[in-house]
Short mmCIF file of C-alpha atoms and ligand atoms in Angstrom, two decimals:
data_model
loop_
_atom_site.label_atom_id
_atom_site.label_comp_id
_atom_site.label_asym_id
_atom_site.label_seq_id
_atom_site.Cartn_x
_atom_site.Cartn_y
_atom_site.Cartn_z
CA UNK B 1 86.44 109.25 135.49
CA UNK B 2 85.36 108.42 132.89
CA UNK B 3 82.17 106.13 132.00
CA UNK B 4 79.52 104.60 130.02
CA UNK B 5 76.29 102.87 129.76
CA UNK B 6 75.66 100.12 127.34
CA UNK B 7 72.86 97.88 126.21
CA UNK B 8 73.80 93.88 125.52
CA UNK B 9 71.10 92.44 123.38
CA UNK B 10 69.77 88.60 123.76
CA UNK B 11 69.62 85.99 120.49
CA UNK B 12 67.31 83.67 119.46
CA UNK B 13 68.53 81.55 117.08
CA UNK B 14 65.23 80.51 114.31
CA UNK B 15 67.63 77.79 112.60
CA UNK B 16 70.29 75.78 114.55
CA UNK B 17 71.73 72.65 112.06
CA UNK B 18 74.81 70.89 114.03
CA UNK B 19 76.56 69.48 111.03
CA UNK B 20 79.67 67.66 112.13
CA UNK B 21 81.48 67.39 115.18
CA UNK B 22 85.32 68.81 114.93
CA UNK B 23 88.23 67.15 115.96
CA UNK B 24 88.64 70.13 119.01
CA UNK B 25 85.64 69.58 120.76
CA UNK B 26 83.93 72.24 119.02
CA UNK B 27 81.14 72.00 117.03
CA UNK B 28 80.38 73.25 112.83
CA UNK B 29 77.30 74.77 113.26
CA UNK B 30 74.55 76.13 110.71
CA UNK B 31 72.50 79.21 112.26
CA UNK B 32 70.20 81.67 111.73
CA UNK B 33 70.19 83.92 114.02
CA UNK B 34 68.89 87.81 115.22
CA UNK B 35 69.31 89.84 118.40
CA UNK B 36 66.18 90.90 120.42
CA UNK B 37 65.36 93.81 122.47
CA UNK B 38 65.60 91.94 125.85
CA UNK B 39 69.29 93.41 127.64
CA UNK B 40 71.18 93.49 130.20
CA UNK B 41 72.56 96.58 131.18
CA UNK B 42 76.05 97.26 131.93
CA UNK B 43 77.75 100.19 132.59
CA UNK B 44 81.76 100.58 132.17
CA UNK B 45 83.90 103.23 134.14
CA UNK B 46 87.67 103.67 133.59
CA UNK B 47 89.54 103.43 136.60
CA UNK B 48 93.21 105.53 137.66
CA UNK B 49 94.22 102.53 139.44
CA UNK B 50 94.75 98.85 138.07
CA UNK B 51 92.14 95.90 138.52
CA UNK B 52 89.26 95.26 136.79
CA UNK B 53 85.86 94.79 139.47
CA UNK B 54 82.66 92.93 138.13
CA UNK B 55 79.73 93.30 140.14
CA UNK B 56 76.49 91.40 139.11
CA UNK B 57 74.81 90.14 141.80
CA UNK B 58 72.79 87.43 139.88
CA UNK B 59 72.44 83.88 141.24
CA UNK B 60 74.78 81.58 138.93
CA UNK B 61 76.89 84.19 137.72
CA UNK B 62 80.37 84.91 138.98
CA UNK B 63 81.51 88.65 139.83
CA UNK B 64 85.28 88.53 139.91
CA UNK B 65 87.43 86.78 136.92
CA UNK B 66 85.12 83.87 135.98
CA UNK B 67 82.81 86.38 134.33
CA UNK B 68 83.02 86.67 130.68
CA UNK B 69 82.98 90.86 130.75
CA UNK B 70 85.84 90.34 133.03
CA UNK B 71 87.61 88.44 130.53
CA UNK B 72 86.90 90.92 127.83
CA UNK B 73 87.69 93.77 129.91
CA UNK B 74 91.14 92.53 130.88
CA UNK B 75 92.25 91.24 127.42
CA UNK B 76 91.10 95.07 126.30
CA UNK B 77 93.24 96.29 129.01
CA UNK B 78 96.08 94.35 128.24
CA UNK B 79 96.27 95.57 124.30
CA UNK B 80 95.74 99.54 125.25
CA UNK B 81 98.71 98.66 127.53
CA UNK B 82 96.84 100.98 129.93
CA UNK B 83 98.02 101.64 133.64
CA UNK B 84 93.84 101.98 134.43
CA UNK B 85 91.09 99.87 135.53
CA UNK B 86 88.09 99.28 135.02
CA UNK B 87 84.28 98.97 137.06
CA UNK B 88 81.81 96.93 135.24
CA UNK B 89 78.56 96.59 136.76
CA UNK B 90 76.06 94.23 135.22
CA UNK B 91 72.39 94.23 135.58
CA UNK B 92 70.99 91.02 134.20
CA UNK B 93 67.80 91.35 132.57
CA UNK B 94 68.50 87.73 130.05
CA UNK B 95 68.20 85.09 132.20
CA UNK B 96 71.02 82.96 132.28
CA UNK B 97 72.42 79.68 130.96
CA UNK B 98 68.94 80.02 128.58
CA UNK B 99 70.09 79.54 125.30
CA UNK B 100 69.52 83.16 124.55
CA UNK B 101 73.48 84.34 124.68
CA UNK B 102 73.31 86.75 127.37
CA UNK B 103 77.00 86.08 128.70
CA UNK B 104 78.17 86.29 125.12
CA UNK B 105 76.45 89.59 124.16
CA UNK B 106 78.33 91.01 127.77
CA UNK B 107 81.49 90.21 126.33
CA UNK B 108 80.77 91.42 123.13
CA UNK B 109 79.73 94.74 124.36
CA UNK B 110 82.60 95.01 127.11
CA UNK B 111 84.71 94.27 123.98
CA UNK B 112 83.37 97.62 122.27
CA UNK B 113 82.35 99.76 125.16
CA UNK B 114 86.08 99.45 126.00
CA UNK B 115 87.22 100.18 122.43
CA UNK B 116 85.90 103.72 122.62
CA UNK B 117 86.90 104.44 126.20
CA UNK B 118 90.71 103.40 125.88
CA UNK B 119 90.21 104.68 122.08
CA UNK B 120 92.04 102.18 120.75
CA UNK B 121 89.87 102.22 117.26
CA UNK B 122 90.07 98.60 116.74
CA UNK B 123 87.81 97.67 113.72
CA UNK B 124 84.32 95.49 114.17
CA UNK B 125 86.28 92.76 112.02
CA UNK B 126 89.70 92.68 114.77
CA UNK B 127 86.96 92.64 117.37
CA UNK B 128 85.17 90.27 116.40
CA UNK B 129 88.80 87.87 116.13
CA UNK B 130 88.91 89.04 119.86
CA UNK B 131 85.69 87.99 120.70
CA UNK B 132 85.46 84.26 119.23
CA UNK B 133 88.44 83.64 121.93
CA UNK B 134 85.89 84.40 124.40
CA UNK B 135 82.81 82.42 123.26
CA UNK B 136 81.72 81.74 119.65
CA UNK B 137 78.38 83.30 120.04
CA UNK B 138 80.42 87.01 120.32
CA UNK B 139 81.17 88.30 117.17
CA UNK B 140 77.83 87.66 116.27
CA UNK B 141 77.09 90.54 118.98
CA UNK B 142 80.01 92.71 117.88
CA UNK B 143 78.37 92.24 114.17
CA UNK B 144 75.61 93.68 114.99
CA UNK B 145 73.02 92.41 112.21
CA UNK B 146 70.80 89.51 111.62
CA UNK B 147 73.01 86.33 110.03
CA UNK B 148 73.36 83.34 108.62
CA UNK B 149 76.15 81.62 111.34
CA UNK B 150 78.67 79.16 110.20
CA UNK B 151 81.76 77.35 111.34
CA UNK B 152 81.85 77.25 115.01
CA UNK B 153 79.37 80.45 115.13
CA UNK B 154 82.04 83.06 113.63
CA UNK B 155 81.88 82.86 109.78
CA UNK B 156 78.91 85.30 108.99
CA UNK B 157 76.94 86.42 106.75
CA UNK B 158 73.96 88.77 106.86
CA UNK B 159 70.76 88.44 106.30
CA UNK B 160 69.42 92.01 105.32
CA UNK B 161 65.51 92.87 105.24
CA UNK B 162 64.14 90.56 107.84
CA UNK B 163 60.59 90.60 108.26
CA UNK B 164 59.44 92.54 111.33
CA UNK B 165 57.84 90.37 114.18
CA UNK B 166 57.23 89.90 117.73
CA UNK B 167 58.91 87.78 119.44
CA UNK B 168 57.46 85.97 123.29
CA UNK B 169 60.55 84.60 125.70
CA UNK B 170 59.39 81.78 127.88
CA UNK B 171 62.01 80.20 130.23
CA UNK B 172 60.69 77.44 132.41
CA UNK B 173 63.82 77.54 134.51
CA UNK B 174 64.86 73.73 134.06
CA UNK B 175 68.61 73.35 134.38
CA UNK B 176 69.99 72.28 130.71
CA UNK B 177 73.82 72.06 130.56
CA UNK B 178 75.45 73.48 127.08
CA UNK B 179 77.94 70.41 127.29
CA UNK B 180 75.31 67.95 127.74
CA UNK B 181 73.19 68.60 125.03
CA UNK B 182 76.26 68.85 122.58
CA UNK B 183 77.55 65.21 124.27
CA UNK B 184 74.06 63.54 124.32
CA UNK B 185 73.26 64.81 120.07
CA UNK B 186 73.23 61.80 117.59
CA UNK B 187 74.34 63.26 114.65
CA UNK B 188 72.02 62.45 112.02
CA UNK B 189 72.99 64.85 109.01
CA UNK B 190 73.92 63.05 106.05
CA UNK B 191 75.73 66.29 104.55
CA UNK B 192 72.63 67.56 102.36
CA UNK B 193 71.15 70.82 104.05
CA UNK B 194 68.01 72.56 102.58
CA UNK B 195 69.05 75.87 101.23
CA UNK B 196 68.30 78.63 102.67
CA UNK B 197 66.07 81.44 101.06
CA UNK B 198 68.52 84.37 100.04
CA UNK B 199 65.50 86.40 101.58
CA UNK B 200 62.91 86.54 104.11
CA UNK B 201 60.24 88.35 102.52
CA UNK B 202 57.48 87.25 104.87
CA UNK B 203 56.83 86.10 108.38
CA UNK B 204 55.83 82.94 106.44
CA UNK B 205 59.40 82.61 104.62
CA UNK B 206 61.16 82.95 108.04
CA UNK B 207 59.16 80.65 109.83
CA UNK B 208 59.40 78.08 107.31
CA UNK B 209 63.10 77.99 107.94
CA UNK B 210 62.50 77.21 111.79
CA UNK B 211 64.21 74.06 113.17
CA UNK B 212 66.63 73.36 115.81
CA UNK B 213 68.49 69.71 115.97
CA UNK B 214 69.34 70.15 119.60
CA UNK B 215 65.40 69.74 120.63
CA UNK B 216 65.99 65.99 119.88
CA UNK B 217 67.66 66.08 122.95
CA UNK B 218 66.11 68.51 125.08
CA UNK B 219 62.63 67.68 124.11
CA UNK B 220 62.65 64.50 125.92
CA UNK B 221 64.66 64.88 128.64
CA UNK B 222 62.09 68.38 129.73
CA UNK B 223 58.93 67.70 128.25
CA UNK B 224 58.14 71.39 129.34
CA UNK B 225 59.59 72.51 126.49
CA UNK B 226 57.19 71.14 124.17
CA UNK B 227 54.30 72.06 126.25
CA UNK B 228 55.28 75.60 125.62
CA UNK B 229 55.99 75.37 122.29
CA UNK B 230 52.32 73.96 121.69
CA UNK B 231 50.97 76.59 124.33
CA UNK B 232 53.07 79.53 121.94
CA UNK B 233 50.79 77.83 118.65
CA UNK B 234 48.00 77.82 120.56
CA UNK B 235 47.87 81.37 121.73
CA UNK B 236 48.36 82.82 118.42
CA UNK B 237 51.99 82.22 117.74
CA UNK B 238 52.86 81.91 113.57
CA UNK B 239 55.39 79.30 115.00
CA UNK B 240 57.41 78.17 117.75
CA UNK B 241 60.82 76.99 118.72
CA UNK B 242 63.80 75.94 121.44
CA UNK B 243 66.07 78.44 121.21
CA UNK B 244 70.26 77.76 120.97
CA UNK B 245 70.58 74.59 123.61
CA UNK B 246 67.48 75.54 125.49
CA UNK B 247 65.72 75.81 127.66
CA UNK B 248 63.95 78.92 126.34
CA UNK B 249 61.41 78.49 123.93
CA UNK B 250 60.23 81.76 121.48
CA UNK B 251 56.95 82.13 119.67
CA UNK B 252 56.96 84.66 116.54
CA UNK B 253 53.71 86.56 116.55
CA UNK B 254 52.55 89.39 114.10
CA UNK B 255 51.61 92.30 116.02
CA UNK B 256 52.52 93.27 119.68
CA UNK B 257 48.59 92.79 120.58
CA UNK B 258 49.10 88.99 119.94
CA UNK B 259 52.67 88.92 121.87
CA UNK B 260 51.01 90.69 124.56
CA UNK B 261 47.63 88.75 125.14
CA UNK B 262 50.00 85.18 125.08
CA UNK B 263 52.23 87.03 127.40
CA UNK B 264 49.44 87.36 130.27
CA UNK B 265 47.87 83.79 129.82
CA UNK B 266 51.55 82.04 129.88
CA UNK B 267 52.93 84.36 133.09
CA UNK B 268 49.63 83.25 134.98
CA UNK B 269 50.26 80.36 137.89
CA UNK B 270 53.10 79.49 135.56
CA UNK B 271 56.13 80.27 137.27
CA UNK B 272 58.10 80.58 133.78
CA UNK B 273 59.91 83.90 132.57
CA UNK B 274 57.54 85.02 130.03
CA UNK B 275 58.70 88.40 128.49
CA UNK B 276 57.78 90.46 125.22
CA UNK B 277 60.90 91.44 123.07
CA UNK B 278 61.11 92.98 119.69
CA UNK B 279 63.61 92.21 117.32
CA UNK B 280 66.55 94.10 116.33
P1 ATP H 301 74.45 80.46 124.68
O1 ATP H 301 73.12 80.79 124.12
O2 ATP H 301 75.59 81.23 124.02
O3 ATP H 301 74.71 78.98 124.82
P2 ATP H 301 73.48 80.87 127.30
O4 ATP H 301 72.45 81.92 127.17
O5 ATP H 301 72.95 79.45 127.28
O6 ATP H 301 74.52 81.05 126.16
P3 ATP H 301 74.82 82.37 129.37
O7 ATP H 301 73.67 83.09 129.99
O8 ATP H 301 75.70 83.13 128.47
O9 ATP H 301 74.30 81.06 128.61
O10 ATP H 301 75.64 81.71 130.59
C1 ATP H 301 76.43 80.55 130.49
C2 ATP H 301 77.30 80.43 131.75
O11 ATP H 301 78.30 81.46 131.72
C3 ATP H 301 76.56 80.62 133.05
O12 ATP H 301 76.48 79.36 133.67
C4 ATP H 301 77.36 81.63 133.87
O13 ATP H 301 77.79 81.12 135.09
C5 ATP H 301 78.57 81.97 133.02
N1 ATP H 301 78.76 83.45 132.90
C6 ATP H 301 79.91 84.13 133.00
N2 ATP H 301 79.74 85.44 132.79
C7 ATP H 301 78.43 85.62 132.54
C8 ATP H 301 77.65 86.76 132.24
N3 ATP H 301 78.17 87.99 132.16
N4 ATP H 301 76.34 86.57 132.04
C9 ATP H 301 75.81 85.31 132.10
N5 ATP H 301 76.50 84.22 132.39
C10 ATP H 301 77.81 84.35 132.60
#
């Protein structure tokens, strides 16, 4: 038997521009975008017999097939041509359906995780073709750096030298549907986008980049949002934002201290997930 255990990384995204709408549905998309030290944990065994077993156990997220480390697990399968299975158990540490890519970075590190056990030696790049079947948020995962995103999430670019920072998660565990948000956007981009600083050389540079078009529409439909965006500036936070289509919000703060001190006033009596994460 033979196994292994894995770390899948959240996202926050500090720029998300939605520039047109494509004739497939999807969406071209301008991000910035880094993983943070909030995972889930998963752990991968190779199985003699056939079938591929999820277990999770989370509220909202399917075990069998409709989970998205299923998906990449069987597709993985299917190239090695293997007679095995496999045993995925997940423990989910990102909350889900947040905005913060948890389901994505599974995928993306079922994707790899199997790689090395079948030993197929499939580059990142052939990976990362694999992945943007599965969600367009997972080669970003398999990529493995900070980036500027474009297209539908899949053309990337890094973004070297990043300016270390803190980073406080706060979920208020509203419902906001991915679809929705997308459906409900008025597209008001005339074509000219700001340009983007080559690099980040201070907290200040990076901050100054943060905006994210799809808080038009969350913003008023869950006020909440924007009360924790002004709690995050009030507590100390250099700035604040909605992260991917919500409904977690992140502050950037300087030094863990000032991450940690928000952290205890917000997880009072709130009833939010409030959690500390570094970034990556
Ligand atoms: P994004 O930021 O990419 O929009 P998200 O953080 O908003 O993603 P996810 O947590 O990835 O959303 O979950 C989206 C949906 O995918 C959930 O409603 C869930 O039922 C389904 N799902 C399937 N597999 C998983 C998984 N392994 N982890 C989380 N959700 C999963």
């Amino acid at each position: 038997m033979i196994s292994l255990k894995l770390k899948a990384p959240a996202k926050i995204n500090y720029l998300l521009n939605v520039i047109r709408r494509r004739p497939d549905g999807y969406h071209d998309l301008r991000m910035v975008m880094q993983r943070v030290d909030l995972c889930d944990d998963i752990s991968i065994t190779l199985q003699d017999t056939p079938g591929i077993k999820v277990t999770c156990g989370k509220k909202g997220v399917p075990d069998g097939p409709g989970n998205i480390a299923w998906k990449a697990a069987r597709i993985m399968l299917d190239i090695a041509d293997a007679k095995q299975g496999a045993a995925i158990e997940i423990t989910k540490n990102i909350p889900v359906a947040a905005g913060l890519g948890g389901g994505s970075s599974d995928a993306a590190t079922v994707l790899m995780g199997m790689n090395e056990l079948l030993e197929l030696k499939l580059s990142d790049l052939r990976l990362m073709e694999i992945g943007v079947k599965l969600g367009a948020d997972v080669p970003f995962f398999i990529f493995k750096k900070a980036a500027l995103a474009e297209g539908i999430g899949e053309k990337l670019t890094a973004m070297p030298d990043m300016p270390k920072a803190w980073i406080l998660l706060v979920n208020p565990g509203v419902h906001v549907s991915t679809a929705w948000v997308y459906r409900t956007l008025q597209l008001t981009n005339s074509g000219e986008l700001n340009r983007l600083p080559q690099l980040f050389a201070s907290v200040e540079d990076l901050c100054s980049i943060f905006s994210n078009d799809l808080e038009t529409v969350t913003i008023p439909a869950f006020p909440v949002i924007n009360e924790i965006k002004q709690n995050l500036l009030r507590l100390g936070a250099v700035a604040s934002l909605m992260s991917g289509s919500g409904p977690t919000v992140f502050g950037l703060f300087r030094d863990l201290l000032g991450a940690e001190r928000a952290r205890s006033e917000l997880s009072d009596n709130t009833g939010w997930f409030v959690a500390v994460a570094e970034t990556l």
